[in-house]
Coordinates of C-alpha atoms in Angstrom, one line a residue:
X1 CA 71.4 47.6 20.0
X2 CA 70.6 45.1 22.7
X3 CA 69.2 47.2 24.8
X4 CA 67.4 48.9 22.7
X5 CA 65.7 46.2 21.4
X6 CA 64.7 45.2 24.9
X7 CA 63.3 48.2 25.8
X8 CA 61.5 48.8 22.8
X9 CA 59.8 45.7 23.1
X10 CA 59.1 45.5 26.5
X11 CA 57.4 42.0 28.1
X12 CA 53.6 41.8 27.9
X13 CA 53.4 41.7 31.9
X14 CA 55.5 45.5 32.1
X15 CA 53.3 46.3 29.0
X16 CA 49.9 45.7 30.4
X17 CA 51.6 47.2 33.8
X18 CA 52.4 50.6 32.3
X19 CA 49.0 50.9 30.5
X20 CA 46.9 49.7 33.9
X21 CA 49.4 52.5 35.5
X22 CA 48.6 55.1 33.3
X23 CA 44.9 54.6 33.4
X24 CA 45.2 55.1 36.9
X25 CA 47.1 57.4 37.0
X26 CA 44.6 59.8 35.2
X27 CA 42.0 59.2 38.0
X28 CA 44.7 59.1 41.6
X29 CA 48.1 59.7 41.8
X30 CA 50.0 56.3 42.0
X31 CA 52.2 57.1 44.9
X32 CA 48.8 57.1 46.2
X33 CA 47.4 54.1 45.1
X34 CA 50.5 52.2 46.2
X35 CA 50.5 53.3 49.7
X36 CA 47.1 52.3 49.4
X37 CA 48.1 48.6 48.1
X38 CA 50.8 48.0 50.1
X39 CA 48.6 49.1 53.5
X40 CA 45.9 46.0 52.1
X41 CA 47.9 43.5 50.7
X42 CA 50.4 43.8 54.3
X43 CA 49.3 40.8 57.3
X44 CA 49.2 43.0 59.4
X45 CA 46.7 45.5 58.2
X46 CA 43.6 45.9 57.3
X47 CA 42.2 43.5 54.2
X48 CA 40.9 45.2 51.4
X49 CA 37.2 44.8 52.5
X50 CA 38.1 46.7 55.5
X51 CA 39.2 49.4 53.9
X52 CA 36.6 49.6 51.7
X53 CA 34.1 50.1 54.6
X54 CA 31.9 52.7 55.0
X55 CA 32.9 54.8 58.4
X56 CA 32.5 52.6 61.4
X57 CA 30.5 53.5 64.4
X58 CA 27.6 55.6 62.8
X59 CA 24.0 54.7 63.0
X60 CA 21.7 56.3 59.9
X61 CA 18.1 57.6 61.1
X62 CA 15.1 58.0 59.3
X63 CA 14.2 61.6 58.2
X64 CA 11.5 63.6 60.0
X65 CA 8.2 62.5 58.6
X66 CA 9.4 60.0 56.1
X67 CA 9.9 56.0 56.8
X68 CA 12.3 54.5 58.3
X69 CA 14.9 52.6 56.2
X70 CA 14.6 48.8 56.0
X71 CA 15.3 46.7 58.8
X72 CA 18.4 45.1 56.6
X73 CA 19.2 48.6 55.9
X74 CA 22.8 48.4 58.5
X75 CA 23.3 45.1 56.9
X76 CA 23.4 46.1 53.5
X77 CA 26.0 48.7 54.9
X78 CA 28.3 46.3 56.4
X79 CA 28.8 43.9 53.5
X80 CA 29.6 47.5 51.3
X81 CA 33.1 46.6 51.7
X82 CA 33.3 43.6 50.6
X83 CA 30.9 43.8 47.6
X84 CA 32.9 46.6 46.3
X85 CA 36.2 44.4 46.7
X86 CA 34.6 41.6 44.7
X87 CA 34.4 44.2 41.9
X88 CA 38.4 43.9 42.1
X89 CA 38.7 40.7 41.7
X90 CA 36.0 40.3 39.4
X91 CA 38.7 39.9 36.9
X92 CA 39.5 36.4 37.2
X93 CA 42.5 37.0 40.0
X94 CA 41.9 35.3 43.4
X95 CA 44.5 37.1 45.2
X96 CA 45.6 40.3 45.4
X97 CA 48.4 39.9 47.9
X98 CA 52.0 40.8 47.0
X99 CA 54.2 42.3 44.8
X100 CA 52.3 40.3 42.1
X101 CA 48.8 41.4 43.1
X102 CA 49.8 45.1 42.1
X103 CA 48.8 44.8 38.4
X104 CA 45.6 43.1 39.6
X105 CA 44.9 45.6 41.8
X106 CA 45.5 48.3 39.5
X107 CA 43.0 46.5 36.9
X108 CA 39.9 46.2 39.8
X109 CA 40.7 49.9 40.7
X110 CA 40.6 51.0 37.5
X111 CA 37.4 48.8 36.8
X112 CA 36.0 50.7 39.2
X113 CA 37.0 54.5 39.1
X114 CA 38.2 54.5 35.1
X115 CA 35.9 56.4 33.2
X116 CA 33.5 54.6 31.3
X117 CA 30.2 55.2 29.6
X118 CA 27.6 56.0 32.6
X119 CA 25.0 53.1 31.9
X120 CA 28.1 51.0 32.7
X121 CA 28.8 52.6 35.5
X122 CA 25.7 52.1 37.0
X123 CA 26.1 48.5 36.0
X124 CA 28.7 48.2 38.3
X125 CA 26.7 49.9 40.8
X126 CA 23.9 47.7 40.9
X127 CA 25.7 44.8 41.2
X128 CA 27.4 46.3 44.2
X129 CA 23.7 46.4 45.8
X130 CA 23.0 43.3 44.9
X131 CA 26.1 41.7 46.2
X132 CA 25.7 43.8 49.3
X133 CA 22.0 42.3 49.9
X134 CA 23.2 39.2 49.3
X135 CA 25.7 39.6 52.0
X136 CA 23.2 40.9 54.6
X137 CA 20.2 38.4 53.0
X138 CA 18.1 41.0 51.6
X139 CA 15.5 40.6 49.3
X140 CA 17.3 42.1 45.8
X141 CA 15.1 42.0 42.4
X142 CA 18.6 42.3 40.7
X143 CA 19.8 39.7 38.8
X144 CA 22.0 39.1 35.8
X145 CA 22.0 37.1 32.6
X146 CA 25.0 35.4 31.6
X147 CA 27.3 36.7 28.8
X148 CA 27.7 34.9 25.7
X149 CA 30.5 36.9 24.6
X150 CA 32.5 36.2 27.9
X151 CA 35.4 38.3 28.9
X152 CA 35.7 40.3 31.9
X153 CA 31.7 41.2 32.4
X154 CA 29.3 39.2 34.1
X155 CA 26.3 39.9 31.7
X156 CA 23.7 41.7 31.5
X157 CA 21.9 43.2 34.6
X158 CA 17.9 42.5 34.3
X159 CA 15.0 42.0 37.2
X160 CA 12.7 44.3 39.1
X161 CA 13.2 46.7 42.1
X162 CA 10.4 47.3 44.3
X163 CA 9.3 50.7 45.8
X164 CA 11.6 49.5 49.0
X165 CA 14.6 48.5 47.3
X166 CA 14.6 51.7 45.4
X167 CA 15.0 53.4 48.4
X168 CA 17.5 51.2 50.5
X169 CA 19.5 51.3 46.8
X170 CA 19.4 55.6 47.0
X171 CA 20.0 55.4 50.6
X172 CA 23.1 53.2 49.9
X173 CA 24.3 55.9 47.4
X174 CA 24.1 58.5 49.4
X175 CA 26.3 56.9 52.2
X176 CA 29.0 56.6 49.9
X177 CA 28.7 60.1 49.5
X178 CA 28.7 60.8 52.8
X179 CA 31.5 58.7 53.5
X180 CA 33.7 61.3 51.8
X181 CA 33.4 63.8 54.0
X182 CA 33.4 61.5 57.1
X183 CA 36.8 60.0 58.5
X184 CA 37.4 56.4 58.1
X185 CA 36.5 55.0 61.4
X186 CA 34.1 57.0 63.4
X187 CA 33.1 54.9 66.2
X188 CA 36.2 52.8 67.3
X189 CA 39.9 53.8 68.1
X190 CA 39.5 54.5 71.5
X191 CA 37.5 55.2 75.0
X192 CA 36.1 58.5 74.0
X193 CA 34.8 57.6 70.7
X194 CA 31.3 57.3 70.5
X195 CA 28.2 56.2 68.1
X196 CA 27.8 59.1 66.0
X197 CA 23.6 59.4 64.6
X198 CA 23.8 60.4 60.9
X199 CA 20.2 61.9 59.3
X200 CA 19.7 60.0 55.9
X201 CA 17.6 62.2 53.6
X202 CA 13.9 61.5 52.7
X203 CA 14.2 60.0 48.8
X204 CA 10.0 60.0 48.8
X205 CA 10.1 62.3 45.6
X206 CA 13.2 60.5 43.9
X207 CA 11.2 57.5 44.3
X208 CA 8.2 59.0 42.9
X209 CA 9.6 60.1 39.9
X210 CA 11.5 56.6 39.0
X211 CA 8.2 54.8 39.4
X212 CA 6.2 57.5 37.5
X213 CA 9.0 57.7 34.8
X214 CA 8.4 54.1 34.3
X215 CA 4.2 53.9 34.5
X216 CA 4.5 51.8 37.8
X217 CA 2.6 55.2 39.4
X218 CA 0.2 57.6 37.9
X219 CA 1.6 61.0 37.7
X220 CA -2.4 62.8 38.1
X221 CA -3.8 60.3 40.1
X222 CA -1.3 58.2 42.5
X223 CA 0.6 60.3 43.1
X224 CA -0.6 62.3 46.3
X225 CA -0.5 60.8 49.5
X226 CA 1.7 57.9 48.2
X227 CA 4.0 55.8 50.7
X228 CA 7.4 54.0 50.2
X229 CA 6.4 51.5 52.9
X230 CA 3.0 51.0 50.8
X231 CA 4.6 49.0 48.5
X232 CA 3.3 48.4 45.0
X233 CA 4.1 47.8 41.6
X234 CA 8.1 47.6 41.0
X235 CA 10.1 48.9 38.1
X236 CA 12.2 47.2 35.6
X237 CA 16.0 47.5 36.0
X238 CA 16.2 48.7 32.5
X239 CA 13.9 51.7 33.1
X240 CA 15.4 52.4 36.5
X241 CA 18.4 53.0 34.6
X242 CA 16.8 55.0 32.1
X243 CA 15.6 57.2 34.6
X244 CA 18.9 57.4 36.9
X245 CA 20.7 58.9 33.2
X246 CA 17.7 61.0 32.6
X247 CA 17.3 62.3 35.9
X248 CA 19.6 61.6 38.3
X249 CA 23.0 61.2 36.2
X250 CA 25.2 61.8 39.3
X251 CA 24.6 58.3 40.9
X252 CA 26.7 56.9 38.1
X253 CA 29.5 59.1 39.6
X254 CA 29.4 57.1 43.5
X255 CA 31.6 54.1 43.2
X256 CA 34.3 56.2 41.5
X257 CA 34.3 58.7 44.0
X258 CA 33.5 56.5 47.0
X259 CA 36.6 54.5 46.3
X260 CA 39.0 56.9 45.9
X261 CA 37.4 58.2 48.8
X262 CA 38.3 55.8 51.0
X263 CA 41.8 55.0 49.5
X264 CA 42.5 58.3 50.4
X265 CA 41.4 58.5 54.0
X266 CA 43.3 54.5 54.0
X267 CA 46.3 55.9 53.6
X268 CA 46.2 59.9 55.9
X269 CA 47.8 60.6 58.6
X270 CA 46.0 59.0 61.7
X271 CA 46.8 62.4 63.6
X272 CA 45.1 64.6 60.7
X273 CA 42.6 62.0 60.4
X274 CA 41.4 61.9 64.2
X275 CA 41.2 66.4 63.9
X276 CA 38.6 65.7 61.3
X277 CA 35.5 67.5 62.6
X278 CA 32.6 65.5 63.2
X279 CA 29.9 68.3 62.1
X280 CA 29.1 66.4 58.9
X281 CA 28.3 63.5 60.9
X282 CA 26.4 64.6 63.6
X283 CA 22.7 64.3 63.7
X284 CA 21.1 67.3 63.2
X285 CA 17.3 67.5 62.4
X286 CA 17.4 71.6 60.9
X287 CA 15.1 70.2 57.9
X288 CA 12.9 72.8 58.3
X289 CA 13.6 74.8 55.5
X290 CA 12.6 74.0 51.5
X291 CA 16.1 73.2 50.4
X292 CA 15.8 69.6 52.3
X293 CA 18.9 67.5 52.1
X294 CA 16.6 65.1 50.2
X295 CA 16.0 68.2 47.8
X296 CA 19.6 69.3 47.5
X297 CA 20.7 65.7 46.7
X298 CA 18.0 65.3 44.1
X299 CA 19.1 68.8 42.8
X300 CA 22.9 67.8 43.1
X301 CA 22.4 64.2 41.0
X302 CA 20.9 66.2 38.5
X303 CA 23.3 68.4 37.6
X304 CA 26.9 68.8 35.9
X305 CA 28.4 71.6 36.6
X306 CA 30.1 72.8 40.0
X307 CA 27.2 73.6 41.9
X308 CA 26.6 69.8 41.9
X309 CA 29.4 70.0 45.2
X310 CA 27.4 72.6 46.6
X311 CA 25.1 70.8 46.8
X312 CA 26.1 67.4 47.4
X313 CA 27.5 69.4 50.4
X314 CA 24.4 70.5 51.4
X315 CA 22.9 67.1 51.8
X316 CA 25.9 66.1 53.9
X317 CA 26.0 69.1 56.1
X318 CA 23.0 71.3 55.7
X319 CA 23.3 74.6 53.7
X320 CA 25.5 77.1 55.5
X321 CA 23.0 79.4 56.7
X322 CA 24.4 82.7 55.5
X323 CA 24.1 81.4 52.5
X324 CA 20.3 82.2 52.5
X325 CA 19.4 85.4 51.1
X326 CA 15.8 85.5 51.9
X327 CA 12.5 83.5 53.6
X328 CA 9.4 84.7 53.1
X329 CA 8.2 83.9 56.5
X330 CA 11.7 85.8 58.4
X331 CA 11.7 89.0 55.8
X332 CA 8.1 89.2 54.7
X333 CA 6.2 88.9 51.5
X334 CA 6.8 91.2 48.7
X335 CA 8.9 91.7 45.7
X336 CA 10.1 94.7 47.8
X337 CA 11.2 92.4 50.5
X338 CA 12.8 90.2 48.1
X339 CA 15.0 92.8 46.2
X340 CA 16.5 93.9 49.2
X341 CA 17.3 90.6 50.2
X342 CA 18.8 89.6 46.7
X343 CA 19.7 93.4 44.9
X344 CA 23.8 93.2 43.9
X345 CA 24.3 89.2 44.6
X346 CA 26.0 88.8 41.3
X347 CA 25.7 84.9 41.5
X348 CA 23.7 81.2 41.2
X349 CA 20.8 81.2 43.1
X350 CA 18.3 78.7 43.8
X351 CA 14.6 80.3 44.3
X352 CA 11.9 77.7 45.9
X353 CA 8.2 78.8 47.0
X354 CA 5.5 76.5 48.0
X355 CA 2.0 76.7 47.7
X356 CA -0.9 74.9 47.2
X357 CA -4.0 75.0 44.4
X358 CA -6.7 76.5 44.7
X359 CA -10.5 74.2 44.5
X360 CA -13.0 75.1 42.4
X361 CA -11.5 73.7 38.6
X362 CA -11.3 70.2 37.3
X363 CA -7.5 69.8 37.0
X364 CA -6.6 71.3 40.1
X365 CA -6.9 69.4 43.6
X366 CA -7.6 71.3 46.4
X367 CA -5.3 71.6 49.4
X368 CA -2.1 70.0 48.1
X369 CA 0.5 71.6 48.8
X370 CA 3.4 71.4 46.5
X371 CA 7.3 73.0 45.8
X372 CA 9.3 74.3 43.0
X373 CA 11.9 76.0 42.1
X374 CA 14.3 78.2 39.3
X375 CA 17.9 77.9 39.4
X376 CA 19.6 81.0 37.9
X377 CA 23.0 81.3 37.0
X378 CA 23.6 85.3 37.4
X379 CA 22.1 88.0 39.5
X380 CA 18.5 89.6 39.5
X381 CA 18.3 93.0 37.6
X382 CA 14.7 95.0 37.3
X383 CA 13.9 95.1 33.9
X384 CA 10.9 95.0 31.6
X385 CA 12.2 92.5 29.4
X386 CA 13.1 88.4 29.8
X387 CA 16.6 87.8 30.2
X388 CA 19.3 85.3 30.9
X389 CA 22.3 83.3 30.2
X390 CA 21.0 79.5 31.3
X391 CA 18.9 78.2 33.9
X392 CA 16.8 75.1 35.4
X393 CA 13.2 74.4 36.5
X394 CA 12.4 72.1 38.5
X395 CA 9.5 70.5 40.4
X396 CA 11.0 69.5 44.1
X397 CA 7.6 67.9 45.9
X398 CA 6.1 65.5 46.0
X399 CA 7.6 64.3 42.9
X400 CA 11.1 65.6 41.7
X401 CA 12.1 66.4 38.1
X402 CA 14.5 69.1 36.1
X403 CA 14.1 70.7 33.5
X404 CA 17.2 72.0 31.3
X405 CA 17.0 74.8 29.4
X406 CA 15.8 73.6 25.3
X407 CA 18.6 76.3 23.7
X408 CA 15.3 77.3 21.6
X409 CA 15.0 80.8 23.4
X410 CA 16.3 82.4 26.7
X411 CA 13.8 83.6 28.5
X412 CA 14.9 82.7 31.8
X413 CA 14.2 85.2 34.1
X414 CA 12.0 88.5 34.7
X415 CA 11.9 90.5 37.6
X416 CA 10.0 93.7 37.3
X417 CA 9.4 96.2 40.1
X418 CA 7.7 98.9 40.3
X419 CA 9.5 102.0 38.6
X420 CA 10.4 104.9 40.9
X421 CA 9.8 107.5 38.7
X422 CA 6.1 106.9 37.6
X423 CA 4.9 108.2 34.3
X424 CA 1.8 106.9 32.2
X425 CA 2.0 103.5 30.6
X426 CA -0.5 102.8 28.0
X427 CA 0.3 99.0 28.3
X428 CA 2.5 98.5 31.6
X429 CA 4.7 95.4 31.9
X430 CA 3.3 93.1 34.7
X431 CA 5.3 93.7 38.2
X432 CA 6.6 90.6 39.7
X433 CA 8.7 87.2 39.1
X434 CA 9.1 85.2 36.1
X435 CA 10.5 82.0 34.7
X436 CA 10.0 80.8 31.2
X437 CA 7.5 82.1 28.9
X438 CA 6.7 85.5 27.9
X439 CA 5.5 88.7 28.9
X440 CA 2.3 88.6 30.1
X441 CA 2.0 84.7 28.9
X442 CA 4.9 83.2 31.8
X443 CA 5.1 79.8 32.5
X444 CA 5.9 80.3 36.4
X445 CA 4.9 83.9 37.8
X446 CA 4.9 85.5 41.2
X447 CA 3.1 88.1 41.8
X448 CA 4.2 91.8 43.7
X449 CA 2.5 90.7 47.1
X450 CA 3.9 86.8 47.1
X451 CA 0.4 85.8 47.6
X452 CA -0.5 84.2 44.3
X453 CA 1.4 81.7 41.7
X454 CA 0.6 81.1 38.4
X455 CA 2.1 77.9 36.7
X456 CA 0.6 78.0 33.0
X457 CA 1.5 75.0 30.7
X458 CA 4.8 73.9 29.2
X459 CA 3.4 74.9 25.6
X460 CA 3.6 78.2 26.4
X461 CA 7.1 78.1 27.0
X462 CA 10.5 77.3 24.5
X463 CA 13.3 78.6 27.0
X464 CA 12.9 75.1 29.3
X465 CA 12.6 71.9 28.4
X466 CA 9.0 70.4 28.5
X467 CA 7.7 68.9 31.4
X468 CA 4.6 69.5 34.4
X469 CA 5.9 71.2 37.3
X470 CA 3.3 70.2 39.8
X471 CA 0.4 66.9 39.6
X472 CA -2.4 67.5 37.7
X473 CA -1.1 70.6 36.3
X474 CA -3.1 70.2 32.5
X475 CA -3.4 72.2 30.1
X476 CA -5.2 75.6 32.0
X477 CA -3.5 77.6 34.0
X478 CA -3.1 76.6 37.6
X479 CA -3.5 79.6 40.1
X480 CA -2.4 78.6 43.7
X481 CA -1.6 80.4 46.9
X482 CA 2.1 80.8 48.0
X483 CA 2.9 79.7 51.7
X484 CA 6.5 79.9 51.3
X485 CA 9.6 81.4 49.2
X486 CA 13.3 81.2 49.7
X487 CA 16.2 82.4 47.6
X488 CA 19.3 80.4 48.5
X489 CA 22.7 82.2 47.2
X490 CA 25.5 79.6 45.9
X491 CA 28.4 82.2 44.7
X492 CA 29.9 81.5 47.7
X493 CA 32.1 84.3 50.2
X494 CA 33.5 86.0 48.1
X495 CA 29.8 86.6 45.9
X496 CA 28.7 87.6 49.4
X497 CA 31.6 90.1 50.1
X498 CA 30.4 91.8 46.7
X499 CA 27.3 92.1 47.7
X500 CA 27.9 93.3 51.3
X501 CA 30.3 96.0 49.4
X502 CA 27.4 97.2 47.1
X503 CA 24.7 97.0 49.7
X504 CA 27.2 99.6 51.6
X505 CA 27.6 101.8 48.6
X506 CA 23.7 102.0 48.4
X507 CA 23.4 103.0 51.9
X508 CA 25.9 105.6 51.7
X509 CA 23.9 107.3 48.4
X510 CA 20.2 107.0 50.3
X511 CA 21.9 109.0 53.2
X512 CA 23.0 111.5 50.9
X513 CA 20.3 111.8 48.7
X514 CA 18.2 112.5 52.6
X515 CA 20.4 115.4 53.5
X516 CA 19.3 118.6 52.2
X517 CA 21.9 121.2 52.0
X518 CA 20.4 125.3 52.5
X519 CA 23.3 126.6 50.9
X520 CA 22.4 125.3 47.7
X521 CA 19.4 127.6 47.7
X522 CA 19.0 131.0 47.0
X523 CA 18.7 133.9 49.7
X524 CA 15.5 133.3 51.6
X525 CA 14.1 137.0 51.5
X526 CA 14.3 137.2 48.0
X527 CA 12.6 133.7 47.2
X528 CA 9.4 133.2 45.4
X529 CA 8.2 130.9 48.8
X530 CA 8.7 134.0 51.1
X531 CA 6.6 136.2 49.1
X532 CA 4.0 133.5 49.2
X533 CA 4.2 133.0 52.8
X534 CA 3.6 136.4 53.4
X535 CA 0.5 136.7 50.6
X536 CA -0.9 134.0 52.7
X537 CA -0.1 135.2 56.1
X538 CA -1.7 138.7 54.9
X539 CA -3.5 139.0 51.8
X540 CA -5.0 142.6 51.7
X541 CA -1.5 144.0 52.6
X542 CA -0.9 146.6 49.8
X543 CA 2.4 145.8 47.8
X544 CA 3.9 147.9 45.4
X545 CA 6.2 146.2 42.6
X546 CA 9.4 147.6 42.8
X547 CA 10.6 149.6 39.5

């Protein structure tokens, strides 16, 4: 009975150790997180700063034709580690050595990667910038108000970011992202290793939207030609983090993942560790299609489904580029062109074209060039008709937004060619590309040729949610000239198999279809075309019909 009792009513200390255990436990595995504990709490390892260092050894660049990051921008990097090990201790313990600092390092771990509500975690996030530009002595509009209910949070966070310290704050999010797919040190450990140049990706149109979101820029009039490096008016923290869980949810999702990220790569197999290619580190500057990395990452924060990876990927790495189904400018224009390129890819695809308006009508500004885009979540089919299971819009430069669908109608997609078998149409369907809308009435449409866009009003359509795809859209229709369109696959290998299989099938059907075989015909001398060769060959030749 004695025993029992003591087990049933175990100490607080085991009681708060099995419930800070089993949180964890639903986020890493705890042989894990040990291994990881016992590697920062040992004298003769590395501290728990350390390890919570981005990769060592890489210097970030600007991106091609955007600014360069701040000057504090490495800075800010290198106190990373040690403003996301304050958030452990943040608790009230001072020490996280020894057997007794396992508890405590369970609750800042968990403090960090539990999940929470997302305007909390990115609370945590900002106060891991602003502890990081405090470190490096940056100037950081974040600040925080004092709670008067006390516990474990440090109040509430308030202030004002400028244009600049929106961007070094992306830029800082994006490095933890790209921290986990980098190996923990990738500049030291030896004689070969060497500074490795990493691209950052222009945030210019994530920027954009936060400060339009919050009235800081006008969306008709401000918003061409704008500059990070300009500077002006800042945003309020409150409706920066409005617009990060509108917009660009995934940044909540960074200091979970970074941490476990590097807890993970803490506690590998130096050997494994050094084989880790460097290819997602090295600097490449292959930006020269739409799908940016600034672009994927924008479309990767915005989603919540699995082609957020893809995509996150894609702003690591680059997209793989057989993965690209077809470019306007490497095919040729056409809706012809196109369906060869996409015809049996029964998968996700992203669809981007540029273009820019037309002069000549009051809401439209001449020469500006602009992109957007449709993500689809199923293949292409000819048809007449709208159709559809789910879909995004989404405006890509030089501002960025998504649109979800509303779940009022599902008009998602129309793609109409040209029927090979013409008969008469008293009213013929429009042939071309469609997004939203309806027949004849689409909010996005592409004509046959690729030459022309039209972008009509969001009132128009119920399938996607409301929003302008491109400045100074209005209320009018806005008729622009395409430059550029590519359709980027994201099924995968095995979506690509399937269509390399069907594409196959095809060809083997045209060939037979072009083979003509003379048996199936009738005797030649006593066909109807032979008598009328010979009519023509000789018409006043006497014949007599046979009785």
């Amino acid at each position: 009975m004695g025993a029992s009792s003591s087990t049933a009513n175990p100490s607080p200390e085991a009681h708060e150790q099995r419930e800070q255990e089993t949180l964890a436990s639903a986020t890493l595995a705890l042989p894990l997180l040990r291994a990881a504990f016992t590697r920062t709490s040992s004298a003769d390892a590395d501290t728990l700063p350390d390890a919570l260092a981005p990769p060592r050894g890489a210097s970030f660049l600007r991106p091609p034709g955007s600014p360069p990051p701040p000057p504090h921008f490495h800075d800010l990097l290198a106190g990373l580690g040690p403003a996301v090990a304050s958030i452990f201790s943040a608790g009230g313990t001072a020490s996280l050595e020894g057997d007794a600092g396992w508890v405590p390092f369970l609750r800042g771990f968990n403090r960090c990667c539990a999940r929470v509500s997302a305007s909390r975690s990115l609370a945590l996030l900002l106060r891991v910038y602003a502890a990081a530009c405090a470190a490096a002595g940056a100037p950081c509009g974040v600040q925080f108000q004092p709670s008067d209910e006390g516990g474990d949070e440090e109040g509430k966070v308030v202030g004002e970011l400028a244009p600049e310290e929106i961007a070094a704050f992306l830029w800082m999010c994006w490095v933890m992202a790209w921290s986990g797919s980098a190996p923990r040190d990738s500049g030291d450990g030896g004689d070969k290793s060497e500074p490795v140049a990493v691209l950052l990706p222009d945030v210019t149109h994530l920027v954009l939207s936060a400060l339009v979101s919050a009235g800081a820029v006008a969306d008709d009039d401000g918003i061409w030609g704008w500059e990070i490096s300009g500077g002006g008016k800042g945003v309020k923290v409150q409706e920066f983090t409005s617009w990060m869980l509108s917009t660009a949810s995934g940044i909540g999702n960074c200091l979970s993942r970074y941490v476990q990220g590097r807890f993970r790569s803490l506690v590998a197999d130096p050997t494994e560790e050094s084989s880790v290619s460097t290819v997602d580190m090295a600097f490449d500057t292959s930006d020269v299609f739409l799908l940016t990395r600034g672009r994927a990452w924008a479309i990767s924060l915005s989603l919540r489904n699995k082609l957020s990876e893809k995509f996150l990927s894609a702003s690591v790495i680059g997209m793989d580029t057989e993965d690209l189904l077809y470019r306007s400018s490497v095919h040729g224009k056409g809706l012809s062109r196109f369906w060869s390129g996409v015809e049996g890819y029964k998968g996700p695809m992203l669809i981007l074209l540029s273009a820019f308006s037309k002069g000549g009508v009051e809401n439209v500004d001449s020469d500006r060039r602009w992109v957007i885009g449709a993500l689809t979540e199923e293949g292409f089919e000819s048809k007449d008709t709208f159709y559809g299971s789910s879909g995004f819009l989404c405006a890509a430069h030089p501002i960025f937004r998504m649109l979800p669908p509303s779940g009022k109608e599902k008009n998602f997609v129309y793609s109409h060619l040209h029927p090979q078998i013409r008969v008469y149409e008293a009213n013929p369907k429009p042939v071309g590309l469609a997004f939203g809308g309806t027949v004849g009435n689409e909010r996005i449409f592409l004509d046959e040729d690729f030459s022309k866009v039209v972008v009509r009003h969001h009132a128009v359509d119920k399938t996607y949610q409301h929003g302008s795809l491109i400045p100074n859209q209005g209320y009018l229709p806005v008729e622009a000239s395409v430059l550029e369109v590519e359709v980027w696959g994201l099924g995968g290998e095995a979506t690509r198999r399937q269509q390399d299989v069907y594409k196959k099938r095809e060809n083997i059907f045209s060939e037979q279809r072009r083979k003509v075989d003379l048996k199936t015909f009738g005797n030649w001398e006593d066909s109807p075309e032979k008598m009328m060769m010979d009519m023509m060959a000789d018409p006043n030749r006497v014949r007599r019909e046979d009785r």
